[in-house]
XYZ file of C-alpha atoms in Angstrom:
668
model
C 6.745 36.057 15.745
C 10.033 37.015 14.212
C 10.292 36.046 10.564
C 6.589 35.260 10.074
C 4.711 36.833 7.185
C 1.379 38.620 7.939
C -0.826 35.598 7.150
C 1.372 33.246 9.162
C 1.244 35.689 12.073
C -2.561 35.844 11.858
C -2.763 32.035 11.931
C -0.497 31.896 14.992
C -2.242 34.566 17.071
C -5.887 33.766 16.314
C -7.446 32.242 19.459
C -11.072 33.409 19.282
C -12.466 30.117 17.963
C -11.786 27.271 15.570
C -9.508 28.079 12.652
C -8.651 26.404 9.358
C -5.227 27.265 7.981
C -5.186 26.494 4.243
C -1.487 25.936 3.811
C -0.308 25.625 0.229
C 2.723 23.494 -0.621
C 5.940 24.967 0.815
C 4.108 27.742 2.674
C 5.638 27.000 6.077
C 2.805 25.118 7.771
C 5.061 23.341 10.276
C 6.517 26.690 11.263
C 2.997 28.018 11.869
C 1.954 25.034 13.994
C 5.077 25.142 16.160
C 4.902 28.935 16.520
C 1.252 28.663 17.588
C 2.127 26.078 20.239
C 4.792 28.439 21.573
C 2.292 31.338 21.467
C -0.287 29.335 23.438
C 2.274 28.603 26.157
C 4.087 31.954 26.348
C 1.335 34.490 25.619
C -1.942 32.680 26.303
C -0.428 31.167 29.471
C -1.792 27.738 28.637
C -0.014 24.860 30.423
C 1.854 22.676 27.906
C 0.173 19.524 29.221
C -3.184 20.807 27.965
C -1.956 21.349 24.381
C -2.270 18.460 21.947
C -0.889 18.385 18.394
C -1.455 15.450 16.058
C -0.107 14.530 12.653
C 0.258 11.418 10.510
C 3.904 10.365 10.741
C 6.438 9.909 13.507
C 8.870 11.966 11.450
C 6.512 14.964 11.371
C 5.780 14.632 15.102
C 9.497 14.466 15.872
C 10.207 17.547 13.757
C 7.458 19.482 15.562
C 8.861 18.567 18.979
C 12.362 19.671 17.973
C 11.141 23.007 16.597
C 8.998 23.783 19.649
C 11.939 22.997 21.946
C 14.030 25.606 20.097
C 11.297 28.255 20.463
C 10.741 27.859 24.210
C 12.996 28.373 27.187
C 13.703 25.856 29.935
C 10.925 23.462 30.895
C 8.123 25.496 29.303
C 7.324 22.675 26.864
C 7.332 19.965 29.530
C 4.200 17.828 29.276
C 3.389 18.935 25.722
C 1.541 16.260 23.731
C 2.774 15.966 20.120
C 2.126 12.649 18.423
C 0.509 10.835 15.543
C -3.236 10.232 15.575
C -2.639 6.573 16.384
C -0.220 7.292 19.224
C -2.822 9.612 20.749
C -5.409 6.831 20.440
C -3.017 4.334 22.017
C -2.355 6.657 24.969
C -6.084 7.103 25.462
C -6.644 3.340 25.533
C -3.806 2.874 28.019
C -5.442 5.444 30.306
C -8.925 3.941 29.871
C -8.145 0.225 29.951
C -11.200 -0.886 31.877
C -13.646 1.203 29.877
C -12.135 -0.102 26.632
C -12.482 -3.725 27.745
C -8.732 -4.259 27.594
C -6.183 -5.577 30.071
C -2.718 -4.283 30.874
C -0.142 -5.241 28.266
C -2.622 -5.545 25.396
C -1.048 -6.295 22.031
C -1.214 -4.320 18.807
C -1.564 -6.569 15.771
C 0.418 -5.472 12.751
C -0.688 -6.030 9.160
C 0.942 -9.428 8.850
C -0.553 -10.610 12.128
C -3.980 -9.456 10.929
C -3.688 -11.268 7.607
C -2.682 -14.488 9.327
C -5.534 -14.228 11.829
C -8.087 -13.601 9.064
C -6.760 -16.608 7.185
C -7.230 -18.814 10.242
C -10.687 -17.408 10.953
C -11.910 -17.912 7.403
C -11.682 -21.678 8.094
C -10.682 -22.101 4.489
C -6.952 -22.508 4.080
C -7.487 -22.495 0.350
C -9.240 -19.095 0.455
C -7.798 -16.943 -2.281
C -5.236 -14.479 -0.911
C -6.895 -11.712 -2.895
C -10.273 -12.501 -1.257
C -8.751 -12.191 2.223
C -6.901 -9.036 1.218
C -10.165 -7.482 0.031
C -11.805 -8.521 3.304
C -8.954 -6.890 5.231
C -9.405 -3.646 3.309
C -13.174 -3.752 3.786
C -12.854 -4.299 7.542
C -10.426 -1.379 7.712
C -12.836 0.818 5.733
C -15.701 -0.148 8.054
C -13.646 0.820 11.081
C -12.593 4.102 9.487
C -16.272 4.861 8.860
C -17.186 3.827 12.439
C -19.248 0.836 11.281
C -19.296 -2.035 13.796
C -19.791 -5.729 12.870
C -23.507 -5.758 13.736
C -24.188 -2.895 11.332
C -21.963 -4.396 8.635
C -23.873 -7.703 8.824
C -27.263 -5.939 8.755
C -26.321 -3.833 5.720
C -24.634 -6.568 3.643
C -26.209 -6.723 0.186
C -24.580 -9.811 -1.354
C -22.709 -12.984 -0.399
C -19.298 -11.258 -0.639
C -20.271 -8.531 1.834
C -21.953 -11.105 4.065
C -18.731 -13.159 4.140
C -16.685 -10.043 4.922
C -19.098 -8.863 7.638
C -19.219 -12.258 9.372
C -15.430 -12.467 9.172
C -15.292 -8.966 10.694
C -17.422 -10.135 13.639
C -15.264 -13.232 14.200
C -12.128 -11.121 13.868
C -13.222 -8.628 16.539
C -14.104 -11.521 18.854
C -10.653 -13.054 18.321
C -8.975 -9.713 19.071
C -10.936 -9.504 22.319
C -9.868 -13.017 23.255
C -6.234 -12.191 22.512
C -6.398 -8.931 24.499
C -5.317 -7.239 21.287
C -6.245 -4.373 18.958
C -5.306 -3.545 15.409
C -4.130 -0.253 13.910
C -7.632 0.994 13.068
C -8.889 0.180 16.590
C -6.525 2.828 17.941
C -8.933 5.421 16.551
C -12.219 3.496 16.568
C -12.119 2.466 20.237
C -11.347 5.951 21.635
C -14.239 7.327 19.536
C -16.546 4.660 20.955
C -15.428 5.487 24.510
C -15.922 9.233 24.094
C -19.361 8.747 22.554
C -20.608 6.260 25.147
C -19.342 7.779 28.398
C -20.212 11.416 29.152
C -17.985 11.529 32.238
C -14.991 10.130 30.347
C -15.648 12.581 27.482
C -15.751 15.554 29.839
C -12.513 14.413 31.459
C -10.714 14.308 28.118
C -12.170 17.613 26.925
C -10.861 19.239 30.121
C -7.471 17.680 29.398
C -7.347 18.883 25.760
C -7.570 22.702 26.013
C -6.291 23.266 22.465
C -5.952 20.745 19.675
C -3.810 21.320 16.572
C -4.138 18.944 13.605
C -1.663 18.747 10.724
C -2.496 17.463 7.196
C -6.210 17.676 7.935
C -7.168 16.787 4.361
C -5.824 13.275 5.048
C -8.173 12.520 7.955
C -10.745 9.764 7.631
C -14.222 9.634 9.115
C -13.128 8.160 12.460
C -10.300 10.690 12.889
C -12.669 13.569 12.135
C -15.053 12.285 14.802
C -12.223 11.871 17.316
C -11.188 15.498 16.830
C -14.771 16.692 17.158
C -15.331 14.734 20.387
C -12.072 15.917 21.960
C -12.653 19.648 21.390
C -16.358 19.634 22.307
C -18.343 22.863 22.394
C -15.329 25.056 23.162
C -13.955 24.216 19.702
C -10.422 25.243 20.712
C -9.108 23.877 17.444
C -6.529 24.746 14.802
C -6.400 22.534 11.721
C -3.861 22.892 8.932
C -4.483 21.362 5.534
C -4.471 21.683 1.776
C -7.286 20.186 -0.281
C -4.989 20.272 -3.336
C -2.704 17.723 -1.666
C -5.384 15.205 -0.742
C -4.059 11.995 -2.329
C -5.063 9.267 0.097
C -8.717 8.576 -0.737
C -7.720 4.960 -1.438
C -6.921 4.497 2.258
C -9.978 6.271 3.614
C -8.968 9.956 3.620
C -11.878 12.312 3.113
C -10.914 15.769 1.790
C -14.562 16.729 2.284
C -13.713 16.864 6.012
C -12.490 20.397 5.248
C -16.017 21.227 4.059
C -17.561 19.558 7.118
C -15.603 21.957 9.310
C -17.544 24.843 7.815
C -20.801 23.056 8.566
C -19.953 21.895 12.105
C -18.276 25.167 13.120
C -20.096 28.139 11.543
C -17.702 30.461 13.387
C -14.705 28.860 11.583
C -11.972 31.345 10.673
C -10.234 30.488 7.355
C -6.685 31.756 6.825
C -4.840 31.148 3.542
C -1.059 30.702 3.373
C -0.194 31.338 -0.276
C 3.416 32.509 -0.143
C 5.667 29.603 -1.091
C 9.226 29.443 0.260
C 10.266 26.314 -1.639
C 9.968 26.696 -5.397
C 10.714 29.098 -8.227
C 8.055 31.064 -10.101
C 7.825 28.788 -13.143
C 7.330 25.696 -10.977
C 4.586 27.420 -8.970
C 2.913 28.829 -12.065
C 2.793 25.297 -13.502
C 1.373 23.924 -10.256
C -1.297 26.649 -10.111
C -2.345 26.141 -13.745
C -2.491 22.376 -13.312
C -4.597 22.303 -10.151
C -6.932 25.033 -11.442
C -8.564 22.291 -13.539
C -9.974 20.727 -10.341
C -13.098 21.866 -8.525
C -12.359 23.859 -5.367
C -14.163 24.864 -2.212
C -11.310 27.174 -1.227
C -9.426 29.024 -3.966
C -5.755 29.880 -3.498
C -2.816 30.968 -5.668
C 0.739 30.107 -4.666
C 3.425 32.726 -5.264
C 7.121 33.079 -4.509
C 9.837 35.715 -4.183
C 12.498 33.311 -5.529
C 12.316 34.549 -9.119
C 11.152 32.728 -12.268
C 13.872 30.067 -12.262
C 14.650 27.534 -14.983
C 12.156 26.457 -17.623
C 10.458 23.106 -17.035
C 11.806 20.519 -19.455
C 9.425 17.952 -20.978
C 11.398 15.092 -22.526
C 9.752 12.482 -24.774
C 11.647 9.200 -25.100
C 11.350 6.327 -27.548
C 10.503 3.731 -24.916
C 10.704 3.001 -21.197
C 14.350 1.883 -21.361
C 15.334 5.002 -23.261
C 13.492 7.050 -20.623
C 15.471 5.459 -17.793
C 18.772 5.891 -19.650
C 17.980 9.528 -20.467
C 17.133 10.340 -16.850
C 20.339 8.709 -15.578
C 22.389 10.560 -18.206
C 20.739 13.905 -17.445
C 21.265 13.412 -13.719
C 24.968 12.548 -13.999
C 25.601 15.453 -16.356
C 23.693 17.894 -14.133
C 25.676 16.847 -11.089
C 28.931 17.218 -13.024
C 27.992 20.733 -14.177
C 26.595 22.018 -10.869
C 28.552 20.129 -8.218
C 25.359 19.153 -6.409
C 25.143 16.137 -4.104
C 23.295 13.020 -5.262
C 20.905 13.622 -2.374
C 19.650 16.730 -4.185
C 17.942 14.613 -6.837
C 14.677 12.675 -6.781
C 13.023 10.423 -9.372
C 9.283 10.272 -8.699
C 6.816 7.852 -10.296
C 3.200 6.721 -10.021
C 3.758 3.041 -9.206
C 6.512 1.005 -7.540
C 6.895 -1.215 -10.636
C 8.439 1.744 -12.480
C 11.493 1.752 -10.213
C 13.189 -1.339 -11.686
C 14.539 0.199 -14.914
C 15.738 3.334 -13.132
C 17.549 1.205 -10.559
C 19.198 -0.719 -13.385
C 20.428 2.362 -15.252
C 21.585 4.130 -12.074
C 23.614 1.057 -11.104
C 25.105 0.958 -14.605
C 26.133 4.604 -14.230
C 27.520 3.989 -10.711
C 24.994 6.380 -9.188
C 24.134 5.693 -5.515
C 20.397 5.568 -4.823
C 17.801 4.334 -2.371
C 14.258 3.163 -3.008
C 11.815 4.569 -0.464
C 9.153 2.315 0.939
C 10.926 -1.033 0.582
C 9.948 -3.822 2.967
C 12.107 -3.908 6.063
C 13.994 -7.164 6.525
C 12.578 -7.433 10.031
C 9.022 -6.875 8.753
C 9.008 -10.131 6.816
C 6.736 -12.781 8.318
C 9.388 -15.481 8.672
C 11.875 -13.101 10.302
C 9.205 -11.798 12.687
C 8.348 -15.381 13.633
C 11.954 -16.168 14.511
C 12.338 -12.859 16.352
C 9.154 -13.527 18.348
C 10.554 -16.863 19.515
C 13.759 -15.096 20.577
C 11.781 -12.376 22.351
C 9.773 -14.949 24.291
C 12.870 -16.948 25.187
C 14.436 -13.747 26.452
C 11.310 -12.446 28.205
C 8.463 -14.810 28.995
C 6.288 -11.817 29.952
C 6.133 -10.774 26.287
C 2.488 -11.660 25.592
C 2.566 -10.252 22.051
C 5.402 -12.606 21.118
C 3.569 -15.492 22.802
C 0.380 -14.881 20.819
C 2.307 -14.671 17.558
C 4.102 -17.987 17.864
C 1.860 -20.202 20.008
C 0.331 -21.638 16.834
C 3.262 -21.058 14.485
C 3.589 -23.798 13.403
C 0.141 -25.098 14.358
C -0.052 -26.875 17.702
C -3.824 -27.384 17.662
C -4.316 -24.814 20.386
C -7.610 -23.128 19.456
C -8.969 -19.618 20.011
C -11.207 -20.788 22.841
C -8.205 -22.172 24.696
C -6.282 -18.933 24.180
C -9.250 -16.906 25.406
C -9.512 -19.021 28.569
C -5.755 -18.733 29.096
C -5.929 -14.969 28.582
C -8.831 -14.573 31.017
C -7.058 -16.637 33.650
C -3.774 -14.715 33.194
C -5.620 -11.413 33.665
C -7.258 -12.667 36.869
C -3.981 -14.054 38.183
C -2.129 -10.903 37.073
C 0.585 -12.847 35.317
C 1.851 -13.419 31.784
C 0.236 -15.938 29.433
C 3.389 -18.056 29.594
C 3.452 -18.173 33.396
C -0.301 -18.856 33.597
C 0.242 -22.235 31.895
C 2.002 -23.494 35.005
C -0.734 -22.408 37.430
C -2.765 -25.246 38.946
C -5.909 -23.142 38.690
C -5.735 -23.083 34.875
C -6.619 -26.795 34.759
C -10.144 -25.943 35.921
C -10.936 -24.052 32.685
C -8.474 -25.590 30.228
C -8.521 -29.357 30.327
C -7.502 -32.462 28.417
C -5.375 -32.279 25.291
C -5.469 -28.475 25.146
C -3.904 -28.193 28.594
C -1.339 -30.861 27.731
C -0.312 -29.042 24.529
C 0.150 -25.765 26.433
C 2.307 -27.492 29.062
C 4.326 -29.251 26.373
C 5.039 -25.893 24.714
C 6.076 -24.309 28.014
C 8.393 -27.163 28.956
C 10.067 -27.049 25.560
C 10.661 -23.296 25.843
C 12.159 -23.703 29.338
C 14.553 -26.358 28.003
C 15.667 -23.955 25.279
C 16.120 -21.213 27.870
C 18.389 -23.485 29.890
C 20.371 -24.366 26.771
C 20.757 -20.690 25.928
C 22.619 -20.118 29.184
C 25.462 -22.374 28.047
C 25.229 -22.420 24.248
C 25.944 -19.639 21.720
C 22.831 -17.802 20.639
C 23.249 -18.904 17.002
C 23.229 -22.554 18.116
C 20.022 -22.012 20.105
C 18.306 -20.379 17.124
C 19.234 -23.249 14.830
C 18.018 -25.775 17.408
C 14.740 -23.888 17.826
C 14.028 -23.796 14.087
C 14.894 -27.486 13.797
C 12.618 -28.457 16.709
C 9.574 -26.804 15.119
C 10.512 -27.952 11.602
C 10.079 -24.391 10.449
C 11.361 -25.019 6.935
C 8.563 -27.527 6.374
C 6.050 -25.050 7.822
C 7.154 -22.467 5.250
C 6.626 -25.027 2.495
C 3.097 -25.686 3.752
C 2.110 -22.020 4.043
C 3.800 -20.521 0.965
C 1.942 -20.208 -2.354
C 4.665 -22.136 -4.219
C 8.108 -23.737 -3.814
C 9.903 -20.634 -5.086
C 8.253 -18.434 -2.454
C 9.023 -21.005 0.272
C 12.697 -21.096 -0.768
C 12.883 -17.305 -0.720
C 11.378 -17.160 2.766
C 13.809 -19.794 4.041
C 16.669 -17.760 2.560
C 15.537 -14.863 4.742
C 15.660 -17.135 7.807
C 19.164 -18.249 6.844
C 20.121 -14.584 6.398
C 18.969 -13.925 9.965
C 21.114 -16.804 11.241
C 24.048 -15.431 9.220
C 23.544 -12.031 10.861
C 23.595 -13.651 14.286
C 26.810 -15.493 13.414
C 28.359 -12.267 12.151
C 27.395 -10.474 15.353
C 29.154 -13.172 17.356
C 32.261 -12.899 15.211
C 32.343 -9.105 15.504
C 31.806 -9.341 19.243
C 34.648 -11.778 19.630
C 32.686 -14.008 21.967
C 29.532 -16.062 22.138
C 26.644 -13.674 22.589
C 24.096 -14.485 25.243
C 20.449 -14.535 24.286
C 19.641 -11.141 25.927
C 22.641 -9.577 24.176
C 21.582 -11.045 20.859
C 17.979 -9.877 21.231
C 19.157 -6.361 22.092
C 21.463 -6.279 19.060
C 18.755 -7.448 16.687
C 16.197 -5.053 18.146
C 18.643 -2.195 17.545
C 19.140 -3.324 13.948
C 15.390 -3.431 13.518
C 14.981 0.117 14.834
C 17.779 1.431 12.626
C 16.274 -0.235 9.582
C 12.871 1.296 10.315
C 14.239 4.826 10.630
C 13.148 7.385 8.116
C 15.190 7.835 5.003
C 16.828 10.962 6.405
C 20.260 9.377 6.424
C 20.183 8.734 2.698
C 21.391 12.278 1.894
C 24.134 11.157 -0.493
C 21.835 9.011 -2.589
C 19.349 9.740 -5.330
C 15.813 9.222 -4.006
C 13.526 6.868 -5.932
C 9.971 6.937 -4.645
C 6.303 7.025 -5.524
C 4.466 10.319 -5.651
C 2.511 9.213 -2.567
C 5.737 8.633 -0.625
C 7.148 12.003 -1.729
C 4.412 14.049 -0.073
C 5.908 16.364 2.539
C 9.403 16.176 1.009
C 11.350 18.554 -1.224
C 14.349 18.264 -3.534
C 16.341 20.817 -5.530
C 16.015 18.785 -8.738
C 13.029 16.516 -9.473
C 12.433 14.105 -12.349
C 8.740 13.308 -12.793
C 8.741 10.175 -14.939
C 6.054 8.202 -16.740
C 3.757 11.167 -17.474
C 1.496 9.138 -19.756
C -2.165 8.276 -20.036
C -2.681 5.018 -18.145
C 0.183 5.721 -15.737
C -0.560 9.275 -14.590
C -3.501 9.520 -14.631
C -3.717 5.827 -13.762
C -5.929 3.696 -15.992
C -8.216 2.707 -13.114
C -8.890 6.398 -12.382
C -9.609 7.029 -16.070
C -12.058 4.107 -16.112
C -13.744 5.350 -12.928
C -13.750 8.989 -14.086
C -11.762 9.949 -10.989
C -9.191 12.239 -12.532
C -9.148 14.929 -9.845
C -7.224 12.867 -7.287
C -4.705 11.901 -10.007
C -4.298 15.595 -10.834
C -3.686 16.314 -7.149
C -1.037 13.594 -7.229
C 0.644 15.277 -10.211
C 0.393 18.587 -8.329
C 2.177 17.059 -5.334
C 4.924 15.877 -7.688
C 5.389 19.295 -9.299
C 5.536 21.067 -5.931
C 8.296 18.783 -4.619
C 10.773 20.611 -6.899
C 12.666 23.563 -5.475
C 14.805 24.756 -8.402
C 14.465 22.456 -11.433
C 11.760 20.163 -12.762
C 12.115 17.633 -15.586
C 9.037 15.754 -16.823
C 9.524 12.615 -18.958
C 7.352 10.193 -20.886
C 7.788 7.224 -23.205
C 6.226 6.591 -26.613
C 5.840 2.878 -25.884
C 6.084 0.452 -22.958
C 6.164 -3.299 -22.482
C 2.809 -4.628 -21.301
C 2.368 -8.343 -20.936
C 5.557 -8.941 -22.927
C 4.398 -6.870 -25.919
C 5.100 -3.266 -26.832
C 2.126 -0.945 -26.440
C 1.961 2.664 -27.654
C 1.635 5.419 -25.015
C 0.036 8.857 -25.164
C 1.451 11.805 -23.218
C -0.434 12.562 -20.009
C -3.249 15.096 -20.326
C -1.590 16.875 -17.394
C 1.299 17.992 -19.642
C -1.152 19.900 -21.845
C -2.503 21.588 -18.696
C 0.900 23.097 -17.841
C 1.613 26.665 -19.076
C 3.354 26.400 -22.457
C 5.438 29.558 -21.856
C 7.176 27.862 -18.937
C 7.955 24.615 -20.804
C 10.651 23.438 -23.184
C 9.757 20.287 -25.114
C 12.557 17.970 -26.166
C 11.422 15.496 -28.787
C 12.498 12.058 -29.852
C 14.777 12.906 -32.665
C 16.833 15.567 -30.974
C 20.498 14.991 -31.770
C 23.167 15.890 -29.289
C 25.901 18.202 -30.489
C 29.533 17.081 -30.455
C 30.120 19.321 -27.445
C 27.117 17.877 -25.567
C 28.250 14.319 -26.250
C 31.741 15.187 -24.992
C 30.267 16.870 -21.902
C 28.144 13.835 -21.013
C 31.085 11.514 -21.531
C 33.212 13.647 -19.204
C 30.421 13.624 -16.618
C 30.214 9.825 -16.651
C 34.007 9.488 -16.316
C 34.096 12.000 -13.475
C 31.347 10.152 -11.631
C 33.090 6.798 -12.108
C 36.379 8.220 -10.757
C 34.544 9.674 -7.758
C 32.909 6.333 -6.977
C 36.270 4.578 -7.237
C 37.866 7.143 -4.976
C 40.174 8.433 -7.680
């Protein structure tokens, strides 16, 4: 309990029933969760294996594990369950395979796999991409609200919903045939199991003696139900959340879940963490004043012992280019004056499209930066296709890789054939690839379908044999040539430009393989190559933690949970923040929460910028300052207008800063 304030200590030690910890931004919620886990083990004598903690990101789960390990001695934390919601759901499905109607080695379809499957199931190759994307979102929303296909079909009110509901039904059937689930199923299916099977539910409730949930305001309907079913009547539950930081309604989050807790658990104990350890007084005062304009179920007021700090600067710029140039100039000068690292700075914006101009000006000023949330090279469809072929060549037991590429390009092997193959493989307890060679398969899969499967298998075996004697790069090139993959990209891309870009990514992969061989000094074998590429993939997917010497460029959504000494909040204009769609829909409160998240990312200094005009559709359009600026306390702000002229000394100072930064980048 050392170092905890009174409210934090109360949250840690309370064990008499369910508790809601309202943790304001920067109030030490992770510290409370980890301290409570340690308290449950050391003082409540609860075995670690019966404690479950869930959050939303692998990064947060990893941080929790590391902190708990530091608090406990020896093997006290052995068996502790700290994971994301979806990892918990996956572990439940793995334990309850039979009940879930799944077989060992089931696949998890990623977003790209799902989109491709929906496209095939729509039976309309010319179906508008936007239509399929909307269907994908609708199916996800149905799953998050625990609505199954039968209910979706029954409740459809127009032809669009009917199309989406029927596609949903076909999609679930295809997943069953493929022995696969999607991301949303990792929550939906465990909920279904717990609801349907009293014995299974009791078993899991006995396993989960205390459940801790982080970022509770971000839970959707299915996640709320999962929590409720796991804790049962004992309600051994600690949830940590902040309704002021609920910014994910667009992906199904329901901040009203905090209200539901009060209804479902009348004995709920509410503890408020209001002391902020992150930001100065002026920043917190601005955050409090801003969010006070929203309706609240739970009132709270953040405060800090860090002193008032610097005034918040509000800079109006002539246009979007001037805004980007001003931010870059301010950043370089600030670093020159203070000696801070580039990693101390963040530029936060409402939409990804705003990043381009800031990237341009930062490059011009030789400022290192990274853009959070960019698409991983290995996440691109064409790269995943090639990697799946390599994975299957390396390991024919990889059913997920098999399912991805069996009809890429199309081999006229239908879903019925795959379902029969999958059923047979499960009965024979072998991989899909090996099942093709079984004599017994010919009883259920006959004619041309069987011949096409055998042809595919024989071709893959030939490539395997070649890979034993040929360099891996040669095998990859041969593989792509055999399937005429470049032509396939032309057929499946929206236009020639997109097809060329996708083929460039394939060529980049081949170039990487060649480079690996050159660096290795020998011809890599296929297993060696696959291992190397898998490692690259994992490194590329890591969190942005390593980018500590670069300015962070990211959306306000991506910035949640992070903090930076100096924050630039850019594009504070009507139509951007709040976004025009929210204005049209009269949904300003979530936009205000988004602005609140942005303000509370700043530890020591906050600079807010806007532009008087922006390019829209090739033409200049006037912009009005965001209403949120007027909601900030005027005493804590310093406005810097358009016409402000720099003094001779300021101009000299900025010039020196630019030169110093250039010398540093050049190593001089």
